[in-house]
Amino acid sequence: MSYTRSVLVTGGTTGLGFQCALDIARKHPEYQVVISSRNDPNNAAISINTTLKQNNVTFLPLDLSDLAKVRSFAEVWETNNFPPIQALVLNAALQFPNEIHTNAAGIESTFAVSHVGHALLFHLLYAHLADKARIVITSSGTHDPAQKSGLPDAVYKTAEDLAHPPPEMIKIDGRQRYSSSKLANVMWGYALDRRFQSIRRQGKKNLTVVSMDPGLMPGTGLAREYNAFLRFLWVKIMPKILPVLRVLIGSSNIHSQKESGENLSRLAISPDVEGESGTYFEGNKKIPSSVDSYDEEKQEDFWGWTLKHVATNEEELRTFELVN
């Protein structure tokens, strides 16, 4: 079959990403849906194809923590000659609750995967985006201290602090690194939207970007670094008592992976949100993001830091800026 468009879902082999990819593949059998993660031990692509009795889902390995491997992934994308990208779903994330972890380049791992790897991936695949392509960023309500999520409040001073935490930030609760990375996601999305607006004014591609909080989703792989008891509660018990959790926590923003996956899919492909850009969603509702996320000076500082750390030369730096 000749596919008309492609969709890439990072972290697409399990949990939220898997459910998002499943929904997109079901609704658009004419799309080539590519799911990526470091590995695919459960043969997620085969599982989706078998469930749907289709063959439009493909797995490609991607390690977002390693920028060299992100570049290799982009080369493989070129080699496969996939059709233009209709939706780029930047979903993959991880969380280390205790001691700090860094990647091979010395960048804190939560930030490296949630933002730095995704940013480079976007820039390398930018030329393959279709007109009216959508960028969808999986953020989290934990980025907003006003939501009182139970995680330590997100903090953004500089991107450099997130990438290479100074001594006073080395021993903080690792979950704060996660919430702060999700604040960074939203800020980067707003900076990207300003550039998309400029591109549209120039009569070039009509591109959009939104961020989404999928809510609390027990059972996902996000807790894989927790101890055995907490992993057991997260994977085996909590998914079965969602109504109880909503009452105990006092929030309706607690969902199954399927519910949140379909909300993420909606932002990627549904006609009813076509044209939405520079906005933040909690599930299927558009809401304000955190107060800190709207600081344009910090957004631009973050954008500039990102370009300098993902571009390898002056030519790439100019290209990645997107707007002359």
PDB file of C-alpha atoms in Angstrom:
ATOM      1  CA  MET A   1       0.000   0.000   0.000  1.00  0.00           C
ATOM      2  CA  SER A   2       1.148   3.528  -0.773  1.00  0.00           C
ATOM      3  CA  TYR A   3       0.744   5.700   2.310  1.00  0.00           C
ATOM      4  CA  THR A   4      -0.201   9.376   1.999  1.00  0.00           C
ATOM      5  CA  ARG A   5       1.302  10.692   5.238  1.00  0.00           C
ATOM      6  CA  SER A   6       3.414   9.496   8.139  1.00  0.00           C
ATOM      7  CA  VAL A   7       3.072   9.978  11.895  1.00  0.00           C
ATOM      8  CA  LEU A   8       5.896   9.525  14.385  1.00  0.00           C
ATOM      9  CA  VAL A   9       5.140   8.777  18.048  1.00  0.00           C
ATOM     10  CA  THR A  10       8.149   8.703  20.376  1.00  0.00           C
ATOM     11  CA  GLY A  11       7.780   6.408  23.358  1.00  0.00           C
ATOM     12  CA  GLY A  12       5.194   4.658  21.197  1.00  0.00           C
ATOM     13  CA  THR A  13       5.782   1.062  22.276  1.00  0.00           C
ATOM     14  CA  THR A  14       4.059   1.234  25.679  1.00  0.00           C
ATOM     15  CA  GLY A  15       1.489   3.137  27.704  1.00  0.00           C
ATOM     16  CA  LEU A  16       0.283   6.500  26.484  1.00  0.00           C
ATOM     17  CA  GLY A  17       2.306   6.451  23.264  1.00  0.00           C
ATOM     18  CA  PHE A  18       1.134   2.953  22.356  1.00  0.00           C
ATOM     19  CA  GLN A  19      -2.519   3.879  22.845  1.00  0.00           C
ATOM     20  CA  CYS A  20      -2.048   7.071  20.834  1.00  0.00           C
ATOM     21  CA  ALA A  21      -0.430   5.178  17.952  1.00  0.00           C
ATOM     22  CA  LEU A  22      -3.137   2.506  18.056  1.00  0.00           C
ATOM     23  CA  ASP A  23      -5.872   5.130  17.774  1.00  0.00           C
ATOM     24  CA  ILE A  24      -4.158   6.984  14.916  1.00  0.00           C
ATOM     25  CA  ALA A  25      -3.498   3.757  12.995  1.00  0.00           C
ATOM     26  CA  ARG A  26      -7.127   2.703  13.437  1.00  0.00           C
ATOM     27  CA  LYS A  27      -8.540   6.011  12.231  1.00  0.00           C
ATOM     28  CA  HIS A  28      -6.031   6.487   9.412  1.00  0.00           C
ATOM     29  CA  PRO A  29      -5.087   3.211   7.743  1.00  0.00           C
ATOM     30  CA  GLU A  30      -3.724   5.348   4.896  1.00  0.00           C
ATOM     31  CA  TYR A  31      -1.023   6.738   7.229  1.00  0.00           C
ATOM     32  CA  GLN A  32       2.341   5.127   7.949  1.00  0.00           C
ATOM     33  CA  VAL A  33       2.533   5.201  11.749  1.00  0.00           C
ATOM     34  CA  VAL A  34       6.051   4.914  13.126  1.00  0.00           C
ATOM     35  CA  ILE A  35       6.545   4.161  16.806  1.00  0.00           C
ATOM     36  CA  SER A  36       9.924   4.598  18.425  1.00  0.00           C
ATOM     37  CA  SER A  37      11.690   3.866  21.694  1.00  0.00           C
ATOM     38  CA  ARG A  38      15.013   2.404  22.725  1.00  0.00           C
ATOM     39  CA  ASN A  39      13.631  -1.094  22.156  1.00  0.00           C
ATOM     40  CA  ASP A  40      10.392  -2.932  21.545  1.00  0.00           C
ATOM     41  CA  PRO A  41      10.470  -6.095  23.678  1.00  0.00           C
ATOM     42  CA  ASN A  42       6.724  -6.659  23.378  1.00  0.00           C
ATOM     43  CA  ASN A  43       6.585  -6.241  19.592  1.00  0.00           C
ATOM     44  CA  ALA A  44       4.207  -3.296  19.886  1.00  0.00           C
ATOM     45  CA  ALA A  45       4.049  -2.596  16.151  1.00  0.00           C
ATOM     46  CA  ILE A  46       3.136  -6.208  15.404  1.00  0.00           C
ATOM     47  CA  SER A  47       0.565  -6.113  18.194  1.00  0.00           C
ATOM     48  CA  ILE A  48      -1.164  -3.037  16.757  1.00  0.00           C
ATOM     49  CA  ASN A  49      -1.102  -4.411  13.217  1.00  0.00           C
ATOM     50  CA  THR A  50      -2.546  -7.722  14.405  1.00  0.00           C
ATOM     51  CA  THR A  51      -5.265  -6.022  16.456  1.00  0.00           C
ATOM     52  CA  LEU A  52      -6.327  -3.810  13.565  1.00  0.00           C
ATOM     53  CA  LYS A  53      -5.745  -6.410  10.825  1.00  0.00           C
ATOM     54  CA  GLN A  54      -3.624  -3.815   9.053  1.00  0.00           C
ATOM     55  CA  ASN A  55       0.046  -3.335   8.350  1.00  0.00           C
ATOM     56  CA  ASN A  56       0.608   0.403   8.675  1.00  0.00           C
ATOM     57  CA  VAL A  57       2.564   0.513  11.962  1.00  0.00           C
ATOM     58  CA  THR A  58       6.359   0.229  11.998  1.00  0.00           C
ATOM     59  CA  PHE A  59       8.881   0.253  14.840  1.00  0.00           C
ATOM     60  CA  LEU A  60      12.156   2.146  14.560  1.00  0.00           C
ATOM     61  CA  PRO A  61      14.600   2.169  17.513  1.00  0.00           C
ATOM     62  CA  LEU A  62      15.415   5.592  18.933  1.00  0.00           C
ATOM     63  CA  ASP A  63      17.522   6.498  21.961  1.00  0.00           C
ATOM     64  CA  LEU A  64      16.693  10.118  22.739  1.00  0.00           C
ATOM     65  CA  SER A  65      19.343  10.298  25.454  1.00  0.00           C
ATOM     66  CA  ASP A  66      22.131  10.111  22.859  1.00  0.00           C
ATOM     67  CA  LEU A  67      22.234  12.891  20.239  1.00  0.00           C
ATOM     68  CA  ALA A  68      24.420  10.806  17.925  1.00  0.00           C
ATOM     69  CA  LYS A  69      21.726   8.129  17.911  1.00  0.00           C
ATOM     70  CA  VAL A  70      19.046  10.752  17.263  1.00  0.00           C
ATOM     71  CA  ARG A  71      21.035  11.797  14.202  1.00  0.00           C
ATOM     72  CA  SER A  72      21.319   8.157  13.126  1.00  0.00           C
ATOM     73  CA  PHE A  73      17.552   7.819  13.483  1.00  0.00           C
ATOM     74  CA  ALA A  74      17.028  10.812  11.175  1.00  0.00           C
ATOM     75  CA  GLU A  75      19.317   9.187   8.616  1.00  0.00           C
ATOM     76  CA  VAL A  76      17.277   5.981   8.798  1.00  0.00           C
ATOM     77  CA  TRP A  77      14.127   8.064   8.313  1.00  0.00           C
ATOM     78  CA  GLU A  78      15.638   9.500   5.132  1.00  0.00           C
ATOM     79  CA  THR A  79      16.623   6.054   3.909  1.00  0.00           C
ATOM     80  CA  ASN A  80      13.116   4.678   4.422  1.00  0.00           C
ATOM     81  CA  ASN A  81      11.678   7.502   2.316  1.00  0.00           C
ATOM     82  CA  PHE A  82       8.565   7.812   4.476  1.00  0.00           C
ATOM     83  CA  PRO A  83       5.798  10.093   3.198  1.00  0.00           C
ATOM     84  CA  PRO A  84       5.533  13.664   4.578  1.00  0.00           C
ATOM     85  CA  ILE A  85       5.028  13.842   8.326  1.00  0.00           C
ATOM     86  CA  GLN A  86       1.492  14.825   9.300  1.00  0.00           C
ATOM     87  CA  ALA A  87       2.047  14.627  13.052  1.00  0.00           C
ATOM     88  CA  LEU A  88       5.156  14.506  15.205  1.00  0.00           C
ATOM     89  CA  VAL A  89       4.163  13.353  18.696  1.00  0.00           C
ATOM     90  CA  LEU A  90       6.996  14.107  21.114  1.00  0.00           C
ATOM     91  CA  ASN A  91       5.882  11.854  23.930  1.00  0.00           C
ATOM     92  CA  ALA A  92       8.798   9.872  25.371  1.00  0.00           C
ATOM     93  CA  ALA A  93       9.934  10.630  28.935  1.00  0.00           C
ATOM     94  CA  LEU A  94      11.478   9.036  31.987  1.00  0.00           C
ATOM     95  CA  GLN A  95      11.760   9.822  35.670  1.00  0.00           C
ATOM     96  CA  PHE A  96      14.457   9.068  38.242  1.00  0.00           C
ATOM     97  CA  PRO A  97      13.041   9.543  41.756  1.00  0.00           C
ATOM     98  CA  ASN A  98      16.322   9.411  43.615  1.00  0.00           C
ATOM     99  CA  GLU A  99      19.924  10.153  42.640  1.00  0.00           C
ATOM    100  CA  ILE A 100      20.902  12.167  39.596  1.00  0.00           C
ATOM    101  CA  HIS A 101      21.575  10.359  36.313  1.00  0.00           C
ATOM    102  CA  THR A 102      23.424  11.800  33.340  1.00  0.00           C
ATOM    103  CA  ASN A 103      23.825  10.728  29.736  1.00  0.00           C
ATOM    104  CA  ALA A 104      27.139  10.119  27.973  1.00  0.00           C
ATOM    105  CA  ALA A 105      27.482  13.850  27.285  1.00  0.00           C
ATOM    106  CA  GLY A 106      26.991  14.712  30.954  1.00  0.00           C
ATOM    107  CA  ILE A 107      23.476  16.138  30.570  1.00  0.00           C
ATOM    108  CA  GLU A 108      20.940  15.208  33.259  1.00  0.00           C
ATOM    109  CA  SER A 109      19.026  12.265  31.801  1.00  0.00           C
ATOM    110  CA  THR A 110      15.425  13.335  32.495  1.00  0.00           C
ATOM    111  CA  PHE A 111      16.027  16.625  30.692  1.00  0.00           C
ATOM    112  CA  ALA A 112      18.089  14.948  27.962  1.00  0.00           C
ATOM    113  CA  VAL A 113      15.246  12.619  26.981  1.00  0.00           C
ATOM    114  CA  SER A 114      12.230  14.842  27.628  1.00  0.00           C
ATOM    115  CA  HIS A 115      13.637  17.873  25.845  1.00  0.00           C
ATOM    116  CA  VAL A 116      17.110  17.853  24.288  1.00  0.00           C
ATOM    117  CA  GLY A 117      16.714  14.674  22.241  1.00  0.00           C
ATOM    118  CA  HIS A 118      13.233  15.683  21.133  1.00  0.00           C
ATOM    119  CA  ALA A 119      14.396  19.149  20.094  1.00  0.00           C
ATOM    120  CA  LEU A 120      17.142  17.739  17.879  1.00  0.00           C
ATOM    121  CA  LEU A 121      14.729  15.176  16.437  1.00  0.00           C
ATOM    122  CA  PHE A 122      12.288  17.963  15.517  1.00  0.00           C
ATOM    123  CA  HIS A 123      14.961  20.027  13.792  1.00  0.00           C
ATOM    124  CA  LEU A 124      16.362  17.071  11.846  1.00  0.00           C
ATOM    125  CA  LEU A 125      12.897  16.060  10.627  1.00  0.00           C
ATOM    126  CA  TYR A 126      11.645  19.603  10.008  1.00  0.00           C
ATOM    127  CA  ALA A 127      12.199  19.381   6.249  1.00  0.00           C
ATOM    128  CA  HIS A 128       9.930  16.321   6.157  1.00  0.00           C
ATOM    129  CA  LEU A 129       6.935  18.034   7.785  1.00  0.00           C
ATOM    130  CA  ALA A 130       3.865  18.248   5.562  1.00  0.00           C
ATOM    131  CA  ASP A 131       1.949  21.480   5.174  1.00  0.00           C
ATOM    132  CA  LYS A 132      -0.485  21.676   8.125  1.00  0.00           C
ATOM    133  CA  ALA A 133       1.678  19.253  10.099  1.00  0.00           C
ATOM    134  CA  ARG A 134       1.155  19.211  13.850  1.00  0.00           C
ATOM    135  CA  ILE A 135       3.733  18.987  16.630  1.00  0.00           C
ATOM    136  CA  VAL A 136       2.242  17.577  19.834  1.00  0.00           C
ATOM    137  CA  ILE A 137       4.287  17.703  23.032  1.00  0.00           C
ATOM    138  CA  THR A 138       3.428  15.505  25.995  1.00  0.00           C
ATOM    139  CA  SER A 139       3.922  17.701  29.047  1.00  0.00           C
ATOM    140  CA  SER A 140       2.374  17.208  32.483  1.00  0.00           C
ATOM    141  CA  GLY A 141       0.248  19.034  35.012  1.00  0.00           C
ATOM    142  CA  THR A 142       3.190  18.586  37.359  1.00  0.00           C
ATOM    143  CA  HIS A 143       4.811  21.552  35.593  1.00  0.00           C
ATOM    144  CA  ASP A 144       2.293  23.869  37.311  1.00  0.00           C
ATOM    145  CA  PRO A 145       2.714  24.410  41.071  1.00  0.00           C
ATOM    146  CA  ALA A 146      -0.858  25.715  41.251  1.00  0.00           C
ATOM    147  CA  GLN A 147      -2.161  22.233  40.444  1.00  0.00           C
ATOM    148  CA  LYS A 148      -0.631  20.782  43.633  1.00  0.00           C
ATOM    149  CA  SER A 149       0.188  17.497  41.907  1.00  0.00           C
ATOM    150  CA  GLY A 150       2.093  16.066  44.855  1.00  0.00           C
ATOM    151  CA  LEU A 151       5.422  16.299  43.030  1.00  0.00           C
ATOM    152  CA  PRO A 152       7.964  18.974  43.967  1.00  0.00           C
ATOM    153  CA  ASP A 153       7.283  22.291  42.220  1.00  0.00           C
ATOM    154  CA  ALA A 154       8.884  22.823  38.824  1.00  0.00           C
ATOM    155  CA  VAL A 155      11.734  25.327  38.802  1.00  0.00           C
ATOM    156  CA  TYR A 156      13.270  27.045  35.788  1.00  0.00           C
ATOM    157  CA  LYS A 157      16.147  29.453  36.290  1.00  0.00           C
ATOM    158  CA  THR A 158      18.259  28.625  33.257  1.00  0.00           C
ATOM    159  CA  ALA A 159      18.453  25.737  30.823  1.00  0.00           C
ATOM    160  CA  GLU A 160      22.050  25.212  31.886  1.00  0.00           C
ATOM    161  CA  ASP A 161      20.879  24.479  35.443  1.00  0.00           C
ATOM    162  CA  LEU A 162      18.565  21.772  34.120  1.00  0.00           C
ATOM    163  CA  ALA A 163      21.221  20.267  31.889  1.00  0.00           C
ATOM    164  CA  HIS A 164      24.143  20.475  34.315  1.00  0.00           C
ATOM    165  CA  PRO A 165      22.712  20.960  37.815  1.00  0.00           C
ATOM    166  CA  PRO A 166      24.930  23.058  40.085  1.00  0.00           C
ATOM    167  CA  PRO A 167      26.017  21.582  43.444  1.00  0.00           C
ATOM    168  CA  GLU A 168      22.956  22.866  45.332  1.00  0.00           C
ATOM    169  CA  MET A 169      20.670  21.052  42.866  1.00  0.00           C
ATOM    170  CA  ILE A 170      22.456  17.704  42.824  1.00  0.00           C
ATOM    171  CA  LYS A 171      20.648  16.215  45.822  1.00  0.00           C
ATOM    172  CA  ILE A 172      17.138  17.524  45.173  1.00  0.00           C
ATOM    173  CA  ASP A 173      14.213  15.114  44.860  1.00  0.00           C
ATOM    174  CA  GLY A 174      14.618  13.548  41.428  1.00  0.00           C
ATOM    175  CA  ARG A 175      10.930  14.035  40.741  1.00  0.00           C
ATOM    176  CA  GLN A 176      11.533  17.787  40.611  1.00  0.00           C
ATOM    177  CA  ARG A 177      13.790  17.204  37.624  1.00  0.00           C
ATOM    178  CA  TYR A 178      10.791  15.603  35.936  1.00  0.00           C
ATOM    179  CA  SER A 179       8.340  18.412  36.729  1.00  0.00           C
ATOM    180  CA  SER A 180      10.921  21.008  35.677  1.00  0.00           C
ATOM    181  CA  SER A 181      11.536  19.189  32.382  1.00  0.00           C
ATOM    182  CA  LYS A 182       7.796  19.316  31.736  1.00  0.00           C
ATOM    183  CA  LEU A 183       7.795  23.074  32.352  1.00  0.00           C
ATOM    184  CA  ALA A 184      10.632  23.267  29.838  1.00  0.00           C
ATOM    185  CA  ASN A 185       8.506  21.339  27.323  1.00  0.00           C
ATOM    186  CA  VAL A 186       5.723  23.914  27.522  1.00  0.00           C
ATOM    187  CA  MET A 187       8.119  26.859  27.283  1.00  0.00           C
ATOM    188  CA  TRP A 188       9.825  25.392  24.207  1.00  0.00           C
ATOM    189  CA  GLY A 189       6.416  24.839  22.602  1.00  0.00           C
ATOM    190  CA  TYR A 190       5.525  28.508  23.025  1.00  0.00           C
ATOM    191  CA  ALA A 191       8.870  29.623  21.572  1.00  0.00           C
ATOM    192  CA  LEU A 192       8.339  27.251  18.649  1.00  0.00           C
ATOM    193  CA  ASP A 193       4.831  28.603  18.061  1.00  0.00           C
ATOM    194  CA  ARG A 194       6.187  32.150  17.661  1.00  0.00           C
ATOM    195  CA  ARG A 195       8.471  30.873  14.920  1.00  0.00           C
ATOM    196  CA  PHE A 196       5.610  29.002  13.288  1.00  0.00           C
ATOM    197  CA  GLN A 197       3.596  32.228  13.275  1.00  0.00           C
ATOM    198  CA  SER A 198       6.441  33.963  11.435  1.00  0.00           C
ATOM    199  CA  ILE A 199       6.707  31.096   8.951  1.00  0.00           C
ATOM    200  CA  ARG A 200       2.977  31.322   8.253  1.00  0.00           C
ATOM    201  CA  ARG A 201       3.219  35.097   7.719  1.00  0.00           C
ATOM    202  CA  GLN A 202       5.926  34.446   5.141  1.00  0.00           C
ATOM    203  CA  GLY A 203       3.505  32.241   3.247  1.00  0.00           C
ATOM    204  CA  LYS A 204       5.472  29.083   3.925  1.00  0.00           C
ATOM    205  CA  LYS A 205       4.275  25.951   5.720  1.00  0.00           C
ATOM    206  CA  ASN A 206       1.228  26.177   7.967  1.00  0.00           C
ATOM    207  CA  LEU A 207       2.551  24.360  11.038  1.00  0.00           C
ATOM    208  CA  THR A 208       1.101  24.137  14.543  1.00  0.00           C
ATOM    209  CA  VAL A 209       2.292  23.065  17.992  1.00  0.00           C
ATOM    210  CA  VAL A 210       0.398  22.272  21.193  1.00  0.00           C
ATOM    211  CA  SER A 211       1.306  20.754  24.557  1.00  0.00           C
ATOM    212  CA  MET A 212      -0.816  18.341  26.558  1.00  0.00           C
ATOM    213  CA  ASP A 213      -1.122  17.104  30.115  1.00  0.00           C
ATOM    214  CA  PRO A 214      -2.343  13.481  29.909  1.00  0.00           C
ATOM    215  CA  GLY A 215      -3.173  13.460  33.620  1.00  0.00           C
ATOM    216  CA  LEU A 216      -2.231  10.820  36.151  1.00  0.00           C
ATOM    217  CA  MET A 217      -2.089   7.438  34.371  1.00  0.00           C
ATOM    218  CA  PRO A 218      -1.252   4.531  36.676  1.00  0.00           C
ATOM    219  CA  GLY A 219       0.373   1.591  34.950  1.00  0.00           C
ATOM    220  CA  THR A 220       2.670   3.424  32.545  1.00  0.00           C
ATOM    221  CA  GLY A 221       6.405   2.812  32.339  1.00  0.00           C
ATOM    222  CA  LEU A 222       7.123   6.159  33.969  1.00  0.00           C
ATOM    223  CA  ALA A 223       7.622   4.447  37.336  1.00  0.00           C
ATOM    224  CA  ARG A 224      10.141   1.913  36.066  1.00  0.00           C
ATOM    225  CA  GLU A 225      12.923   3.446  38.177  1.00  0.00           C
ATOM    226  CA  TYR A 226      10.901   3.244  41.430  1.00  0.00           C
ATOM    227  CA  ASN A 227      11.398   0.523  44.029  1.00  0.00           C
ATOM    228  CA  ALA A 228       9.670  -2.845  43.642  1.00  0.00           C
ATOM    229  CA  PHE A 229       6.809  -2.090  46.049  1.00  0.00           C
ATOM    230  CA  LEU A 230       5.912   1.233  44.423  1.00  0.00           C
ATOM    231  CA  ARG A 231       6.152  -0.324  40.964  1.00  0.00           C
ATOM    232  CA  PHE A 232       3.751  -3.064  42.089  1.00  0.00           C
ATOM    233  CA  LEU A 233       1.226  -0.493  43.343  1.00  0.00           C
ATOM    234  CA  TRP A 234       1.604   1.605  40.199  1.00  0.00           C
ATOM    235  CA  VAL A 235       1.313  -1.252  37.703  1.00  0.00           C
ATOM    236  CA  LYS A 236      -0.937  -3.809  39.400  1.00  0.00           C
ATOM    237  CA  ILE A 237      -3.183  -1.985  41.868  1.00  0.00           C
ATOM    238  CA  MET A 238      -3.722   1.644  40.935  1.00  0.00           C
ATOM    239  CA  PRO A 239      -4.978   1.058  37.341  1.00  0.00           C
ATOM    240  CA  LYS A 240      -7.835  -1.005  38.812  1.00  0.00           C
ATOM    241  CA  ILE A 241      -9.055   1.663  41.228  1.00  0.00           C
ATOM    242  CA  LEU A 242      -9.185   4.821  39.112  1.00  0.00           C
ATOM    243  CA  PRO A 243     -12.604   5.964  40.471  1.00  0.00           C
ATOM    244  CA  VAL A 244     -11.306   5.548  44.029  1.00  0.00           C
ATOM    245  CA  LEU A 245      -8.157   7.488  43.208  1.00  0.00           C
ATOM    246  CA  ARG A 246     -10.216  10.362  41.788  1.00  0.00           C
ATOM    247  CA  VAL A 247     -12.069  10.621  45.085  1.00  0.00           C
ATOM    248  CA  LEU A 248      -9.003  10.189  47.292  1.00  0.00           C
ATOM    249  CA  ILE A 249      -6.892  12.680  45.347  1.00  0.00           C
ATOM    250  CA  GLY A 250      -9.790  15.020  44.658  1.00  0.00           C
ATOM    251  CA  SER A 251      -9.131  15.296  40.932  1.00  0.00           C
ATOM    252  CA  SER A 252     -10.918  14.152  37.788  1.00  0.00           C
ATOM    253  CA  ASN A 253      -7.641  14.365  35.872  1.00  0.00           C
ATOM    254  CA  ILE A 254      -6.858  10.680  36.423  1.00  0.00           C
ATOM    255  CA  HIS A 255      -7.234   8.484  33.377  1.00  0.00           C
ATOM    256  CA  SER A 256      -6.589   5.107  31.870  1.00  0.00           C
ATOM    257  CA  GLN A 257      -3.805   4.921  29.319  1.00  0.00           C
ATOM    258  CA  LYS A 258      -6.432   4.364  26.619  1.00  0.00           C
ATOM    259  CA  GLU A 259      -8.350   7.530  27.542  1.00  0.00           C
ATOM    260  CA  SER A 260      -5.253   9.704  27.563  1.00  0.00           C
ATOM    261  CA  GLY A 261      -3.878   8.037  24.432  1.00  0.00           C
ATOM    262  CA  GLU A 262      -7.038   8.947  22.556  1.00  0.00           C
ATOM    263  CA  ASN A 263      -6.794  12.538  23.843  1.00  0.00           C
ATOM    264  CA  LEU A 264      -3.220  12.709  22.560  1.00  0.00           C
ATOM    265  CA  SER A 265      -4.281  11.213  19.234  1.00  0.00           C
ATOM    266  CA  ARG A 266      -7.019  13.843  18.926  1.00  0.00           C
ATOM    267  CA  LEU A 267      -4.487  16.656  19.087  1.00  0.00           C
ATOM    268  CA  ALA A 268      -2.391  14.920  16.437  1.00  0.00           C
ATOM    269  CA  ILE A 269      -5.070  14.158  13.836  1.00  0.00           C
ATOM    270  CA  SER A 270      -8.589  15.338  14.709  1.00  0.00           C
ATOM    271  CA  PRO A 271     -10.204  17.997  12.467  1.00  0.00           C
ATOM    272  CA  ASP A 272     -11.870  19.682  15.458  1.00  0.00           C
ATOM    273  CA  VAL A 273      -8.530  21.018  16.731  1.00  0.00           C
ATOM    274  CA  GLU A 274      -6.977  21.785  13.356  1.00  0.00           C
ATOM    275  CA  GLY A 275      -5.233  25.154  13.502  1.00  0.00           C
ATOM    276  CA  GLU A 276      -4.805  25.140  17.286  1.00  0.00           C
ATOM    277  CA  SER A 277      -1.311  26.371  18.086  1.00  0.00           C
ATOM    278  CA  GLY A 278       0.530  27.836  21.021  1.00  0.00           C
ATOM    279  CA  THR A 279      -2.014  26.332  23.395  1.00  0.00           C
ATOM    280  CA  TYR A 280      -2.001  23.890  26.306  1.00  0.00           C
ATOM    281  CA  PHE A 281      -4.487  21.102  26.911  1.00  0.00           C
ATOM    282  CA  GLU A 282      -5.422  19.098  29.968  1.00  0.00           C
ATOM    283  CA  GLY A 283      -6.718  15.974  28.295  1.00  0.00           C
ATOM    284  CA  ASN A 284      -9.373  17.208  25.868  1.00  0.00           C
ATOM    285  CA  LYS A 285      -9.756  20.646  27.495  1.00  0.00           C
ATOM    286  CA  LYS A 286      -7.794  23.753  26.592  1.00  0.00           C
ATOM    287  CA  ILE A 287      -6.578  25.430  29.785  1.00  0.00           C
ATOM    288  CA  PRO A 288      -3.883  27.937  30.810  1.00  0.00           C
ATOM    289  CA  SER A 289      -0.472  26.502  31.573  1.00  0.00           C
ATOM    290  CA  SER A 290       1.558  27.642  34.579  1.00  0.00           C
ATOM    291  CA  VAL A 291       2.308  31.301  35.227  1.00  0.00           C
ATOM    292  CA  ASP A 292       6.047  30.676  34.816  1.00  0.00           C
ATOM    293  CA  SER A 293       5.580  29.025  31.426  1.00  0.00           C
ATOM    294  CA  TYR A 294       4.454  32.325  29.842  1.00  0.00           C
ATOM    295  CA  ASP A 295       7.704  34.176  30.579  1.00  0.00           C
ATOM    296  CA  GLU A 296       8.864  35.038  27.042  1.00  0.00           C
ATOM    297  CA  GLU A 297      12.333  36.086  28.152  1.00  0.00           C
ATOM    298  CA  LYS A 298      12.896  32.663  29.691  1.00  0.00           C
ATOM    299  CA  GLN A 299      11.347  30.960  26.653  1.00  0.00           C
ATOM    300  CA  GLU A 300      13.791  32.718  24.345  1.00  0.00           C
ATOM    301  CA  ASP A 301      16.734  32.011  26.633  1.00  0.00           C
ATOM    302  CA  PHE A 302      15.704  28.361  26.603  1.00  0.00           C
ATOM    303  CA  TRP A 303      15.316  28.306  22.816  1.00  0.00           C
ATOM    304  CA  GLY A 304      18.766  29.813  22.329  1.00  0.00           C
ATOM    305  CA  TRP A 305      20.426  27.407  24.768  1.00  0.00           C
ATOM    306  CA  THR A 306      18.772  24.485  22.992  1.00  0.00           C
ATOM    307  CA  LEU A 307      19.989  25.499  19.541  1.00  0.00           C
ATOM    308  CA  LYS A 308      23.557  25.866  20.765  1.00  0.00           C
ATOM    309  CA  HIS A 309      23.477  22.386  22.284  1.00  0.00           C
ATOM    310  CA  VAL A 310      21.895  20.475  19.405  1.00  0.00           C
ATOM    311  CA  ALA A 311      23.505  22.224  16.417  1.00  0.00           C
ATOM    312  CA  THR A 312      26.991  21.071  15.452  1.00  0.00           C
ATOM    313  CA  ASN A 313      28.022  24.046  13.301  1.00  0.00           C
ATOM    314  CA  GLU A 314      27.009  27.565  12.280  1.00  0.00           C
ATOM    315  CA  GLU A 315      25.033  26.367   9.274  1.00  0.00           C
ATOM    316  CA  GLU A 316      22.898  24.097  11.437  1.00  0.00           C
ATOM    317  CA  LEU A 317      22.476  26.877  13.971  1.00  0.00           C
ATOM    318  CA  ARG A 318      21.035  29.162  11.291  1.00  0.00           C
ATOM    319  CA  THR A 319      18.839  26.413   9.891  1.00  0.00           C
ATOM    320  CA  PHE A 320      17.512  25.320  13.269  1.00  0.00           C
ATOM    321  CA  GLU A 321      16.498  28.902  14.143  1.00  0.00           C
ATOM    322  CA  LEU A 322      13.773  28.433  11.457  1.00  0.00           C
ATOM    323  CA  VAL A 323      13.294  32.155  10.828  1.00  0.00           C
ATOM    324  CA  ASN A 324      15.806  34.374   9.050  1.00  0.00           C
TER     325      ASN A 324
END
